[in-house]
Amino acid sequence: MATPFHNPSCHHCKDRFSSIFCKAEQCNLDQIADAKVCSVYRKGQVIFHEGAYPFGVYCVNDGKIKLSHSGDDGREQIIRLVKAGDIMGYKALLSNERYTATATALEDSSICFIPKDLFLNILQKDASLSFEMMRILSSELRKAELKITHLAQKPVRERLAETLLFIKETYGLEEDGHTLSVRLSREEIANLVGTATESAIRLLSEFKKDGMIELEGKKIRLLDMPEIVRTANLQE
Amino acid sequence: MATPFHNPSCHHCKDRFSSIFCKAEQCNLDQIADAKVCSVYRKGQVIFHEGAYPFGVYCVNDGKIKLSHSGDDGREQIIRLVKAGDIMGYKALLSNERYTATATALEDSSICFIPKDLFLNILQKDASLSFEMMRILSSELRKAELKITHLAQKPVRERLAETLLFIKETYGLEEDGHTLSVRLSREEIANLVGTATESAIRLLSEFKKDGMIELEGKKIRLLDMPEIVRTANLQE
DNA sequence: GCCCGTTCCTGACAAATATCATATTCCCCA
DNA sequence: TGGGGAATATGATATTTGTCAGGAACGGGC
C-alpha cells in the first residue's frame, strides 16, 4: 500500500514551527524523529479506516487529506480537511476507541507515523505538548459546534459559500491569487457542505452565473470575494 | 444574580468519582476545594454568556444546564446538555478565546467556579488530570462530528427519536422508569434536534399517536423503547 | 486518437421541512 | 379564581432541497 521512504528529519521539516510538535521539548522531538516512519500515499489511497484500531498518530509532512464519516446509508460526510503540519488520528488514540473517520489522500502525500506508546508517553511527560494538544482539540470542537449550528440553521446556498471560504482558509490559493489549490470532485464538495451532489452542482453554476466564481473542470477560481463572503452570511 | 453559599467540599461531592477531578492528584484537589466558589442559579438563569471572556471553569455540583449557540438569525442551537459532575467553559479557557456558547440553567442548580489561573496551573502540573481533559475533549469532538453527519444526512423524524434517546442517556429517567427526568420546552427540543418548533411538536404528536411516547405537559414518557431505537435508525 | 466508465450538468418532479395563521391549552399571578 | 400572555397544537401553504432521469463532457488506459 503505502510506500515507506527515507524519513525526513523532524528538525528540518518545513512545518516544524507550525505543527503541534513545535511545542514539544527538544529531547522529545528527538525521540519522535527516531521512531517515526514516513510513507507516501497516492491520491485516493486510504491512510486509515473508520472502525479500525489506532496504533499511533499521523503527522502530515506534505499533501492534503480528507477525513470522512460514512453515514448510515453509505453517504460520506467530510469532517475535516487536513494539511501539511497537521496531525490526525489523535482523537481515537486519546479516547482509546476505534477510528470514527476514514482518512483518504486528496493528492499524493507524505505522512509520518508516530507509534501510540511513544506519543502517549511523551504526552504524559511534556506538559507544553499536552497543553497544545488540548488547544487543538478545543479549537476543533469549537469549529464542529459552529458547523452544527450552521447545518441546522443555514440554507445550502450560504453553507456552500462558507465552504468555499473554508477551503481557501485551509489550503490557500494558487499563485494566481484566485484558484483554490485543491481539486475536489463536486461530490466531495457536496459532502463537505452536507447536501446532495446535484444541489452543490446547481449552486456552483449559479455562483458562476452571478460572477462570484469561475469553474474550469475541478478548478474553482474565487473571483468576487466580497460577494462570496456576503453570500456566506457570516456574523460571528 | 447567582447566590453564593457555603462551599460543598470536593472531597464529599457526590460526583467526585465520576467527574474529571477524580483523576486529579489529592494535593491538587485540596487546592481546588479551597479556591472554588459555589453558587446557586435558579432555573432560567444564565451562568455565562456567549461572547464574554472566561475567568475560570464551572463544575456542576447539582442541576441541569444547557449550552447553546445563538445562530445568526437569533435562533438558538443547543450544543450540549450538562449534568452534575460535568465541567463547562473549558473550551474557551483552553483555546484562550471568548465563550462561544451561553450556559443557562434548566432547573435550579448549584455550580462551583474554579479560577482560571488555578485550573490552568494544575493542568500543567497534573499529567493525569490533563490526560483526562484530553479524553473528555476527544469524546466531545467525536460526538459533535457524529451530530454533524446526522444533521446532514438524517431526516428530522430520526433525529428527534435520537434526541429523545440522548436526553435519556444524559439525564436518565424518573423512578417510574419511563419519564425523562428533565422538563424541556418544545422549542428547546427543536433546538436540540435542529429543526423548527412546529416540526418537533408535530413529530412528537405522531410518536404519541404511534404509542412510542406519552406526553403530559412537559413530561415525556418513553413507552416503547425498542420502537424509539428503531425510529432513530442508529447503525453505529 | 478512441473507447468506456465516470463525473458533471440540467430539467422535471417529489418529498421533506419551514413558515404562516389560528385555535387551544396551560400556567402564572394579580 | 379568573384573566392574560406564553406555550402548544394543528391546518394550509410555500419553499427548499432531494431524487430521478437523461444527456454532455471529461479523462485515463490501450
Short mmCIF file of C-alpha atoms (C1' of nucleotides) in Angstrom, two decimals:
data_model
loop_
_atom_site.label_atom_id
_atom_site.label_comp_id
_atom_site.label_asym_id
_atom_site.label_seq_id
_atom_site.Cartn_x
_atom_site.Cartn_y
_atom_site.Cartn_z
CA MET A 1 0.00 0.00 0.00
CA ALA A 2 1.88 2.99 1.27
CA THR A 3 5.49 3.37 0.27
CA PRO A 4 7.94 3.99 3.14
CA PHE A 5 10.96 6.05 2.29
CA HIS A 6 13.90 7.68 3.93
CA ASN A 7 12.49 9.63 6.83
CA PRO A 8 12.55 13.36 6.50
CA SER A 9 14.06 14.79 9.65
CA CYS A 10 11.64 16.43 12.05
CA HIS A 11 14.30 19.04 12.69
CA HIS A 12 14.19 20.22 9.12
CA CYS A 13 10.50 19.58 8.49
CA LYS A 14 9.11 22.64 6.80
CA ASP A 15 6.22 22.61 9.21
CA ARG A 16 8.21 22.21 12.39
CA PHE A 17 7.22 25.71 13.52
CA SER A 18 3.53 25.46 12.82
CA SER A 19 2.77 21.88 13.80
CA ILE A 20 1.84 20.79 17.29
CA PHE A 21 5.36 19.50 17.76
CA CYS A 22 6.83 22.97 17.75
CA LYS A 23 5.68 22.95 21.37
CA ALA A 24 7.42 19.71 22.25
CA GLU A 25 10.63 19.77 24.20
CA GLN A 26 13.75 19.14 22.15
CA CYS A 27 14.59 15.76 23.68
CA ASN A 28 11.10 14.54 22.94
CA LEU A 29 11.30 15.77 19.40
CA ASP A 30 14.47 13.72 19.00
CA GLN A 31 12.69 10.61 20.19
CA ILE A 32 9.86 11.20 17.77
CA ALA A 33 12.24 11.80 14.90
CA ASP A 34 13.91 8.48 15.65
CA ALA A 35 10.79 6.41 15.97
CA LYS A 36 8.58 7.78 13.27
CA VAL A 37 8.08 6.18 9.89
CA CYS A 38 7.26 8.29 6.90
CA SER A 39 5.30 6.92 3.95
CA VAL A 40 3.99 8.19 0.66
CA TYR A 41 0.33 7.71 -0.13
CA ARG A 42 -1.01 8.20 -3.63
CA LYS A 43 -4.08 10.23 -4.37
CA GLY A 44 -7.16 8.26 -3.35
CA GLN A 45 -5.27 5.93 -1.02
CA VAL A 46 -6.71 5.36 2.44
CA ILE A 47 -4.41 6.11 5.38
CA PHE A 48 -6.71 4.65 7.99
CA HIS A 49 -10.21 3.26 8.05
CA GLU A 50 -13.24 4.05 10.15
CA GLY A 51 -13.71 1.18 12.60
CA ALA A 52 -10.04 0.19 12.75
CA TYR A 53 -7.97 0.36 15.94
CA PRO A 54 -5.37 3.11 16.07
CA PHE A 55 -1.71 2.24 16.61
CA GLY A 56 -0.39 5.76 16.54
CA VAL A 57 -0.88 9.26 15.20
CA TYR A 58 -0.17 10.55 11.75
CA CYS A 59 1.59 13.82 11.08
CA VAL A 60 1.29 15.15 7.56
CA ASN A 61 4.64 16.09 6.09
CA ASP A 62 3.24 17.09 2.75
CA GLY A 63 -0.07 16.72 0.95
CA LYS A 64 -3.78 17.06 1.53
CA ILE A 65 -6.10 14.59 3.20
CA LYS A 66 -9.81 14.38 3.87
CA LEU A 67 -11.30 12.82 6.99
CA SER A 68 -14.78 11.48 6.48
CA HIS A 69 -17.55 9.59 8.21
CA SER A 70 -19.53 7.11 6.27
CA GLY A 71 -23.17 7.75 7.17
CA ASP A 72 -25.76 5.04 7.70
CA ASP A 73 -26.83 5.00 4.08
CA GLY A 74 -23.26 4.99 2.87
CA ARG A 75 -23.11 8.65 2.00
CA GLU A 76 -19.89 10.20 3.15
CA GLN A 77 -19.67 13.28 5.31
CA ILE A 78 -16.36 15.09 5.20
CA ILE A 79 -15.44 16.08 8.73
CA ARG A 80 -12.10 17.74 8.31
CA LEU A 81 -9.56 18.77 5.71
CA VAL A 82 -6.01 18.06 6.78
CA LYS A 83 -2.93 19.88 5.54
CA ALA A 84 0.85 19.72 5.96
CA GLY A 85 1.85 20.17 9.59
CA ASP A 86 -1.47 18.86 10.92
CA ILE A 87 -1.81 15.66 12.86
CA MET A 88 -4.66 13.22 12.54
CA GLY A 89 -5.89 10.12 14.28
CA TYR A 90 -5.32 11.61 17.73
CA LYS A 91 -8.97 11.57 18.74
CA ALA A 92 -9.30 7.79 18.56
CA LEU A 93 -5.97 7.40 20.30
CA LEU A 94 -6.84 9.68 23.21
CA SER A 95 -10.30 8.34 23.80
CA ASN A 96 -8.94 4.84 23.28
CA GLU A 97 -11.56 3.89 20.74
CA ARG A 98 -11.61 2.91 17.12
CA TYR A 99 -11.33 5.41 14.34
CA THR A 100 -14.63 7.11 13.69
CA ALA A 101 -13.47 8.51 10.38
CA THR A 102 -11.59 7.37 7.32
CA ALA A 103 -8.57 9.33 6.11
CA THR A 104 -8.09 9.47 2.35
CA ALA A 105 -5.38 11.29 0.43
CA LEU A 106 -6.74 14.05 -1.82
CA GLU A 107 -3.41 14.16 -3.61
CA ASP A 108 -0.10 12.35 -3.31
CA SER A 109 1.01 12.90 0.27
CA SER A 110 3.88 12.04 2.56
CA ILE A 111 2.78 11.24 6.05
CA CYS A 112 4.74 10.36 9.17
CA PHE A 113 3.50 7.77 11.61
CA ILE A 114 4.30 8.06 15.32
CA PRO A 115 3.67 4.94 17.39
CA LYS A 116 0.96 5.09 20.01
CA ASP A 117 3.08 4.26 23.03
CA LEU A 118 5.69 6.83 22.27
CA PHE A 119 3.16 9.54 21.59
CA LEU A 120 1.14 8.88 24.72
CA ASN A 121 4.30 8.58 26.72
CA ILE A 122 5.63 11.92 25.62
CA LEU A 123 2.23 13.47 26.11
CA GLN A 124 2.38 12.38 29.76
CA LYS A 125 5.79 13.93 30.32
CA ASP A 126 5.63 17.02 28.18
CA ALA A 127 3.18 19.49 29.67
CA SER A 128 3.52 22.05 26.94
CA LEU A 129 2.91 19.46 24.26
CA SER A 130 -0.17 18.21 26.02
CA PHE A 131 -1.38 21.74 26.51
CA GLU A 132 -1.00 22.33 22.81
CA MET A 133 -2.93 19.14 22.22
CA MET A 134 -5.77 20.49 24.35
CA ARG A 135 -5.69 23.74 22.47
CA ILE A 136 -6.04 21.91 19.17
CA LEU A 137 -8.88 19.77 20.48
CA SER A 138 -10.68 22.82 21.86
CA SER A 139 -10.38 24.63 18.61
CA GLU A 140 -11.62 21.64 16.60
CA LEU A 141 -14.53 21.31 18.98
CA ARG A 142 -15.41 24.96 18.58
CA LYS A 143 -15.39 24.60 14.81
CA ALA A 144 -17.51 21.47 14.96
CA GLU A 145 -20.10 23.17 17.14
CA LEU A 146 -20.28 26.11 14.78
CA LYS A 147 -20.78 23.71 11.92
CA ILE A 148 -23.63 22.05 13.78
CA THR A 149 -25.37 25.40 14.21
CA HIS A 150 -24.90 26.29 10.57
CA LEU A 151 -26.08 22.91 9.33
CA ALA A 152 -29.19 23.26 11.44
CA GLN A 153 -29.95 26.86 10.60
CA LYS A 154 -28.44 28.00 7.33
CA PRO A 155 -29.63 27.25 3.80
CA VAL A 156 -27.44 25.28 1.43
CA ARG A 157 -26.52 28.35 -0.59
CA GLU A 158 -24.92 30.05 2.40
CA ARG A 159 -23.22 26.87 3.50
CA LEU A 160 -21.70 26.36 0.08
CA ALA A 161 -20.27 29.88 0.05
CA GLU A 162 -18.95 29.28 3.54
CA THR A 163 -17.40 26.01 2.44
CA LEU A 164 -15.56 27.72 -0.41
CA LEU A 165 -14.14 30.19 2.10
CA PHE A 166 -13.23 27.33 4.40
CA ILE A 167 -11.35 25.52 1.65
CA LYS A 168 -9.49 28.71 0.87
CA GLU A 169 -8.58 29.20 4.54
CA THR A 170 -7.36 25.63 4.80
CA TYR A 171 -5.42 25.08 1.61
CA GLY A 172 -5.00 28.60 0.28
CA LEU A 173 -4.87 29.79 -3.30
CA GLU A 174 -2.57 29.12 -6.22
CA GLU A 175 -0.10 31.72 -7.45
CA ASP A 176 -2.77 33.48 -9.47
CA GLY A 177 -4.39 34.51 -6.20
CA HIS A 178 -7.79 33.18 -7.19
CA THR A 179 -7.74 29.43 -7.76
CA LEU A 180 -8.35 27.11 -4.82
CA SER A 181 -5.25 24.97 -4.55
CA VAL A 182 -7.03 21.68 -4.16
CA ARG A 183 -9.04 19.65 -6.63
CA LEU A 184 -12.23 18.28 -5.18
CA SER A 185 -14.99 16.48 -7.03
CA ARG A 186 -18.45 18.01 -6.92
CA GLU A 187 -19.47 15.09 -4.77
CA GLU A 188 -16.72 15.87 -2.26
CA ILE A 189 -17.80 19.48 -2.12
CA ALA A 190 -21.38 18.35 -1.52
CA ASN A 191 -20.20 16.02 1.25
CA LEU A 192 -18.33 18.88 2.85
CA VAL A 193 -21.39 21.15 2.68
CA GLY A 194 -23.76 18.41 3.75
CA THR A 195 -26.08 18.38 0.75
CA ALA A 196 -26.86 16.36 -2.37
CA THR A 197 -24.30 16.38 -5.17
CA GLU A 198 -26.83 17.82 -7.62
CA SER A 199 -27.61 20.70 -5.29
CA ALA A 200 -23.95 21.54 -4.97
CA ILE A 201 -23.51 21.44 -8.75
CA ARG A 202 -26.56 23.60 -9.31
CA LEU A 203 -25.49 26.22 -6.82
CA LEU A 204 -21.93 26.31 -8.12
CA SER A 205 -23.40 27.02 -11.56
CA GLU A 206 -25.45 29.82 -10.05
CA PHE A 207 -22.41 31.27 -8.32
CA LYS A 208 -20.66 31.17 -11.67
CA LYS A 209 -23.58 32.82 -13.46
CA ASP A 210 -23.55 35.53 -10.82
CA GLY A 211 -19.86 36.11 -11.47
CA MET A 212 -18.75 35.08 -7.98
CA ILE A 213 -16.63 32.19 -9.15
CA GLU A 214 -15.21 30.67 -12.29
CA LEU A 215 -15.25 26.94 -12.99
CA GLU A 216 -12.85 25.02 -15.16
CA GLY A 217 -13.10 21.33 -14.55
CA LYS A 218 -12.20 20.81 -10.92
CA LYS A 219 -10.50 24.18 -10.72
CA ILE A 220 -12.50 26.74 -8.79
CA ARG A 221 -11.48 30.38 -9.01
CA LEU A 222 -12.86 32.78 -6.44
CA LEU A 223 -13.45 35.98 -8.40
CA ASP A 224 -15.63 38.14 -6.19
CA MET A 225 -14.55 37.53 -2.62
CA PRO A 226 -16.70 40.25 -1.03
CA GLU A 227 -19.78 38.77 -2.67
CA ILE A 228 -18.84 35.26 -1.57
CA VAL A 229 -18.42 36.49 1.97
CA ARG A 230 -21.76 38.25 1.77
CA THR A 231 -23.41 35.11 0.42
CA ALA A 232 -21.92 33.06 3.25
CA ASN A 233 -23.71 35.47 5.58
CA LEU A 234 -21.32 35.02 8.49
CA GLN A 235 -21.98 37.11 11.52
CA GLU A 236 -19.73 35.51 14.00
CA MET B 1 -27.59 37.19 40.28
CA ALA B 2 -26.25 33.88 41.44
CA THR B 3 -26.36 33.16 45.14
CA PRO B 4 -23.07 32.00 46.70
CA PHE B 5 -23.35 29.67 49.63
CA HIS B 6 -21.24 27.56 51.90
CA ASN B 7 -18.98 25.58 49.59
CA PRO B 8 -19.71 21.90 49.42
CA SER B 9 -16.46 20.04 49.93
CA CYS B 10 -14.94 18.48 46.84
CA HIS B 11 -13.95 15.53 48.99
CA HIS B 12 -17.53 14.68 49.70
CA CYS B 13 -19.02 15.80 46.40
CA LYS B 14 -21.35 13.08 45.25
CA ASP B 15 -19.76 13.23 41.83
CA ARG B 16 -16.15 13.12 42.94
CA PHE B 17 -15.70 9.68 41.41
CA SER B 18 -17.28 10.42 38.06
CA SER B 19 -16.12 13.96 37.41
CA ILE B 20 -12.88 14.84 35.71
CA PHE B 21 -11.38 15.67 39.08
CA CYS B 22 -11.44 12.07 40.17
CA LYS B 23 -8.23 11.90 38.14
CA ALA B 24 -6.59 14.82 39.87
CA GLU B 25 -3.89 14.24 42.44
CA GLN B 26 -5.00 14.68 46.02
CA CYS B 27 -2.97 17.80 46.71
CA ASN B 28 -4.43 19.47 43.67
CA LEU B 29 -7.91 18.52 44.67
CA ASP B 30 -7.25 20.23 48.00
CA GLN B 31 -6.23 23.41 46.25
CA ILE B 32 -9.32 23.36 44.10
CA ALA B 33 -11.54 22.73 47.10
CA ASP B 34 -10.02 25.77 48.80
CA ALA B 35 -10.26 28.16 45.90
CA LYS B 36 -13.56 27.29 44.36
CA VAL B 37 -16.75 29.24 44.91
CA CYS B 38 -20.08 27.51 44.70
CA SER B 39 -23.24 29.37 43.70
CA VAL B 40 -26.87 28.56 43.21
CA TYR B 41 -28.51 29.51 39.93
CA ARG B 42 -32.27 29.49 39.51
CA LYS B 43 -33.99 27.89 36.57
CA GLY B 44 -33.56 30.10 33.53
CA GLN B 45 -30.56 32.00 34.92
CA VAL B 46 -27.54 32.41 32.70
CA ILE B 47 -24.22 31.15 34.07
CA PHE B 48 -22.11 32.63 31.30
CA HIS B 49 -22.80 34.41 28.05
CA GLU B 50 -21.60 33.78 24.50
CA GLY B 51 -19.04 36.45 23.68
CA ALA B 52 -17.86 37.01 27.25
CA TYR B 53 -14.31 36.31 28.40
CA PRO B 54 -13.83 33.27 30.63
CA PHE B 55 -12.30 33.67 34.08
CA GLY B 56 -12.43 30.03 35.08
CA VAL B 57 -14.23 26.76 34.65
CA TYR B 58 -17.54 25.70 36.12
CA CYS B 59 -18.11 22.32 37.70
CA VAL B 60 -21.73 21.35 38.19
CA ASN B 61 -22.40 20.18 41.72
CA ASP B 62 -26.09 19.65 41.17
CA GLY B 63 -28.60 20.55 38.48
CA LYS B 64 -29.01 20.59 34.74
CA ILE B 65 -27.70 23.15 32.27
CA LYS B 66 -27.96 23.71 28.54
CA LEU B 67 -25.15 25.14 26.43
CA SER B 68 -26.37 26.92 23.34
CA HIS B 69 -25.19 28.95 20.39
CA SER B 70 -27.28 31.79 19.22
CA GLY B 71 -27.41 31.48 15.43
CA ASP B 72 -27.22 34.39 13.03
CA ASP B 73 -30.97 34.89 12.93
CA GLY B 74 -31.24 34.62 16.68
CA ARG B 75 -32.44 31.04 16.73
CA GLU B 76 -30.72 29.05 19.40
CA GLN B 77 -28.93 25.79 18.78
CA ILE B 78 -28.39 23.65 21.83
CA ILE B 79 -24.89 22.25 21.71
CA ARG B 80 -24.66 20.26 24.91
CA LEU B 81 -26.64 19.18 27.93
CA VAL B 82 -24.64 19.36 31.13
CA LYS B 83 -25.26 17.34 34.26
CA ALA B 84 -23.89 17.03 37.78
CA GLY B 85 -20.20 16.15 37.77
CA ASP B 86 -19.61 17.71 34.35
CA ILE B 87 -17.47 20.73 33.79
CA MET B 88 -18.20 23.51 31.35
CA GLY B 89 -16.47 26.55 30.00
CA TYR B 90 -13.18 24.72 29.49
CA LYS B 91 -13.13 25.08 25.74
CA ALA B 92 -12.95 28.88 25.79
CA LEU B 93 -10.39 28.73 28.57
CA LEU B 94 -8.08 26.32 26.78
CA SER B 95 -8.23 27.99 23.41
CA ASN B 96 -7.98 31.35 25.13
CA GLU B 97 -10.98 32.82 23.39
CA ARG B 98 -14.36 34.11 24.36
CA TYR B 99 -17.25 31.84 25.15
CA THR B 100 -18.88 30.58 22.00
CA ALA B 101 -21.94 29.38 23.85
CA THR B 102 -24.29 30.55 26.55
CA ALA B 103 -24.92 28.38 29.62
CA THR B 104 -28.43 28.51 31.03
CA ALA B 105 -29.81 26.57 33.98
CA LEU B 106 -32.63 24.20 33.02
CA GLU B 107 -33.53 23.86 36.68
CA ASP B 108 -32.20 25.25 39.93
CA SER B 109 -28.54 24.25 40.01
CA SER B 110 -25.53 24.59 42.27
CA ILE B 111 -22.35 25.19 40.36
CA CYS B 112 -18.76 25.56 41.51
CA PHE B 113 -16.42 28.04 39.91
CA ILE B 114 -12.70 27.34 39.68
CA PRO B 115 -10.50 30.32 38.81
CA LYS B 116 -8.68 30.26 35.51
CA ASP B 117 -5.12 30.55 36.83
CA LEU B 118 -5.51 27.77 39.31
CA PHE B 119 -7.13 25.46 36.82
CA LEU B 120 -4.54 26.07 34.12
CA ASN B 121 -1.78 25.84 36.65
CA ILE B 122 -2.88 22.47 37.93
CA LEU B 123 -3.46 21.27 34.41
CA GLN B 124 0.20 22.00 33.70
CA LYS B 125 1.42 20.04 36.68
CA ASP B 126 -1.03 17.20 36.84
CA ALA B 127 -0.48 14.89 33.88
CA SER B 128 -3.31 12.56 34.71
CA LEU B 129 -5.76 15.44 35.03
CA SER B 130 -4.70 16.88 31.70
CA PHE B 131 -4.90 13.46 30.12
CA GLU B 132 -8.43 13.17 31.40
CA MET B 133 -9.14 16.59 29.98
CA MET B 134 -7.94 15.40 26.58
CA ARG B 135 -10.10 12.33 26.87
CA ILE B 136 -13.16 14.49 27.54
CA LEU B 137 -12.35 16.81 24.66
CA SER B 138 -11.84 13.88 22.30
CA SER B 139 -15.09 12.34 23.28
CA GLU B 140 -17.00 15.62 22.87
CA LEU B 141 -15.39 16.07 19.49
CA ARG B 142 -16.42 12.59 18.44
CA LYS B 143 -20.00 13.28 19.47
CA ALA B 144 -20.02 16.61 17.66
CA GLU B 145 -18.77 15.03 14.45
CA LEU B 146 -21.41 12.34 14.64
CA LYS B 147 -24.02 15.03 15.12
CA ILE B 148 -22.75 16.82 12.03
CA THR B 149 -23.15 13.67 9.97
CA HIS B 150 -26.62 13.04 11.29
CA LEU B 151 -27.74 16.62 10.75
CA ALA B 152 -26.53 16.43 7.18
CA GLN B 153 -27.93 13.03 6.39
CA LYS B 154 -30.83 12.00 8.60
CA PRO B 155 -34.45 13.17 8.43
CA VAL B 156 -35.95 15.11 11.30
CA ARG B 157 -38.01 12.15 12.45
CA GLU B 158 -34.93 10.02 13.07
CA ARG B 159 -33.09 12.89 14.69
CA LEU B 160 -35.96 13.54 17.07
CA ALA B 161 -36.01 9.90 18.17
CA GLU B 162 -32.26 10.03 18.58
CA THR B 163 -32.58 13.20 20.64
CA LEU B 164 -35.05 11.55 22.99
CA LEU B 165 -32.56 8.74 23.50
CA PHE B 166 -29.79 11.25 24.03
CA ILE B 167 -31.76 13.08 26.70
CA LYS B 168 -32.42 9.77 28.41
CA GLU B 169 -28.72 8.86 28.30
CA THR B 170 -27.76 12.23 29.71
CA TYR B 171 -30.27 12.84 32.46
CA GLY B 172 -31.84 9.44 32.91
CA LEU B 173 -35.41 8.57 33.85
CA GLU B 174 -37.57 9.25 36.87
CA GLU B 175 -38.44 6.50 39.34
CA ASP B 176 -41.26 5.24 37.15
CA GLY B 177 -38.61 4.10 34.67
CA HIS B 178 -40.26 5.89 31.77
CA THR B 179 -40.37 9.66 32.27
CA LEU B 180 -37.43 11.76 31.13
CA SER B 181 -36.16 13.49 34.22
CA VAL B 182 -35.83 16.92 32.67
CA ARG B 183 -38.50 19.34 31.55
CA LEU B 184 -37.74 20.93 28.22
CA SER B 185 -39.98 23.18 26.19
CA ARG B 186 -40.94 22.06 22.70
CA GLU B 187 -38.78 24.87 21.42
CA GLU B 188 -35.79 23.58 23.35
CA ILE B 189 -36.32 20.11 21.97
CA ALA B 190 -36.49 21.57 18.47
CA ASN B 191 -33.28 23.50 19.10
CA LEU B 192 -31.62 20.31 20.22
CA VAL B 193 -32.80 18.43 17.14
CA GLY B 194 -32.04 21.31 14.83
CA THR B 195 -35.48 21.85 13.34
CA ALA B 196 -38.46 24.22 13.56
CA THR B 197 -40.52 24.16 16.73
CA GLU B 198 -43.66 23.23 14.82
CA SER B 199 -41.93 20.27 13.22
CA ALA B 200 -40.81 19.00 16.60
CA ILE B 201 -44.32 19.39 18.01
CA ARG B 202 -45.87 17.63 15.04
CA LEU B 203 -43.49 14.69 15.21
CA LEU B 204 -43.87 14.33 18.97
CA SER B 205 -47.63 14.09 18.37
CA GLU B 206 -47.01 11.40 15.78
CA PHE B 207 -44.76 9.48 18.15
CA LYS B 208 -47.54 9.69 20.71
CA LYS B 209 -50.17 8.52 18.24
CA ASP B 210 -47.92 5.59 17.37
CA GLY B 211 -47.69 4.68 21.04
CA MET B 212 -43.96 5.28 21.28
CA ILE B 213 -44.23 8.03 23.87
CA GLU B 214 -46.72 9.66 26.16
CA LEU B 215 -46.97 13.42 26.60
CA GLU B 216 -48.25 15.25 29.64
CA GLY B 217 -47.30 18.89 29.59
CA LYS B 218 -43.54 18.96 29.53
CA LYS B 219 -43.29 15.41 30.81
CA ILE B 220 -42.24 12.93 28.19
CA ARG B 221 -42.62 9.24 28.91
CA LEU B 222 -40.76 6.78 26.73
CA LEU B 223 -43.14 3.86 26.40
CA ASP B 224 -41.80 1.76 23.56
CA MET B 225 -38.04 1.94 23.75
CA PRO B 226 -37.34 -0.66 21.04
CA GLU B 227 -39.53 1.27 18.62
CA ILE B 228 -37.84 4.56 19.52
CA VAL B 229 -34.45 2.97 18.92
CA ARG B 230 -35.69 1.61 15.61
CA THR B 231 -37.03 5.02 14.62
CA ALA B 232 -33.70 6.64 15.49
CA ASN B 233 -32.18 4.23 12.97
CA LEU B 234 -28.73 4.17 14.56
CA GLN B 235 -26.23 1.90 12.94
CA GLU B 236 -23.08 3.00 14.59
"C1'" DG C 1 -6.81 9.00 -31.16
"C1'" DC C 2 -10.61 6.42 -29.49
"C1'" DC C 3 -13.41 3.95 -26.31
"C1'" DC C 4 -15.70 3.41 -21.97
"C1'" DG C 5 -16.68 4.43 -17.50
"C1'" DT C 6 -17.12 8.15 -14.54
"C1'" DT C 7 -18.21 12.72 -13.41
"C1'" DC C 8 -20.76 16.70 -14.44
"C1'" DC C 9 -24.75 19.12 -15.69
"C1'" DT C 10 -29.71 20.32 -16.24
"C1'" DG C 11 -34.63 19.61 -16.09
"C1'" DA C 12 -38.80 17.71 -14.09
"C1'" DC C 13 -40.74 16.13 -10.28
"C1'" DA C 14 -41.42 14.57 -5.44
"C1'" DA C 15 -40.65 14.80 -0.73
"C1'" DA C 16 -39.33 16.98 3.35
"C1'" DT C 17 -39.49 20.80 6.01
"C1'" DA C 18 -40.35 25.61 7.15
"C1'" DT C 19 -43.50 29.27 7.53
"C1'" DC C 20 -47.73 31.46 8.44
"C1'" DA C 21 -52.15 31.55 10.54
"C1'" DT C 22 -55.18 30.36 14.00
"C1'" DA C 23 -57.09 27.66 17.71
"C1'" DT C 24 -56.50 25.74 22.09
"C1'" DT C 25 -54.43 24.82 26.36
"C1'" DC C 26 -51.56 25.77 30.08
"C1'" DC C 27 -49.98 28.17 33.92
"C1'" DC C 28 -48.55 32.17 36.45
"C1'" DC C 29 -50.01 35.66 39.41
"C1'" DA C 30 -52.78 39.63 40.37
"C1'" DT D 1 -60.07 32.27 40.80
"C1'" DG D 2 -60.31 34.28 36.85
"C1'" DG D 3 -57.58 36.74 33.08
"C1'" DG D 4 -53.85 37.18 30.05
"C1'" DG D 5 -49.63 36.00 27.96
"C1'" DA D 6 -46.96 32.31 26.61
"C1'" DA D 7 -46.59 27.67 25.06
"C1'" DT D 8 -48.65 24.07 22.48
"C1'" DA D 9 -51.17 22.15 18.82
"C1'" DT D 10 -52.81 21.70 14.07
"C1'" DG D 11 -54.03 23.03 9.36
"C1'" DA D 12 -52.86 25.24 4.98
"C1'" DT D 13 -49.43 26.64 2.13
"C1'" DA D 14 -44.81 27.95 0.39
"C1'" DT D 15 -40.12 26.96 -0.03
"C1'" DT D 16 -36.25 24.37 -0.02
"C1'" DT D 17 -33.97 20.51 -1.04
"C1'" DG D 18 -33.58 15.84 -2.65
"C1'" DT D 19 -34.36 12.32 -6.16
"C1'" DC D 20 -34.64 10.50 -10.60
"C1'" DA D 21 -33.62 10.62 -15.43
"C1'" DG D 22 -31.05 11.54 -19.49
"C1'" DG D 23 -27.53 13.73 -21.98
"C1'" DA D 24 -22.87 16.05 -22.36
"C1'" DA D 25 -18.22 16.41 -21.20
"C1'" DC D 26 -14.23 14.59 -19.32
"C1'" DG D 27 -10.22 11.56 -18.54
"C1'" DG D 28 -7.48 7.62 -18.21
"C1'" DG D 29 -5.84 3.49 -20.48
"C1'" DC D 30 -4.91 0.94 -24.68
#
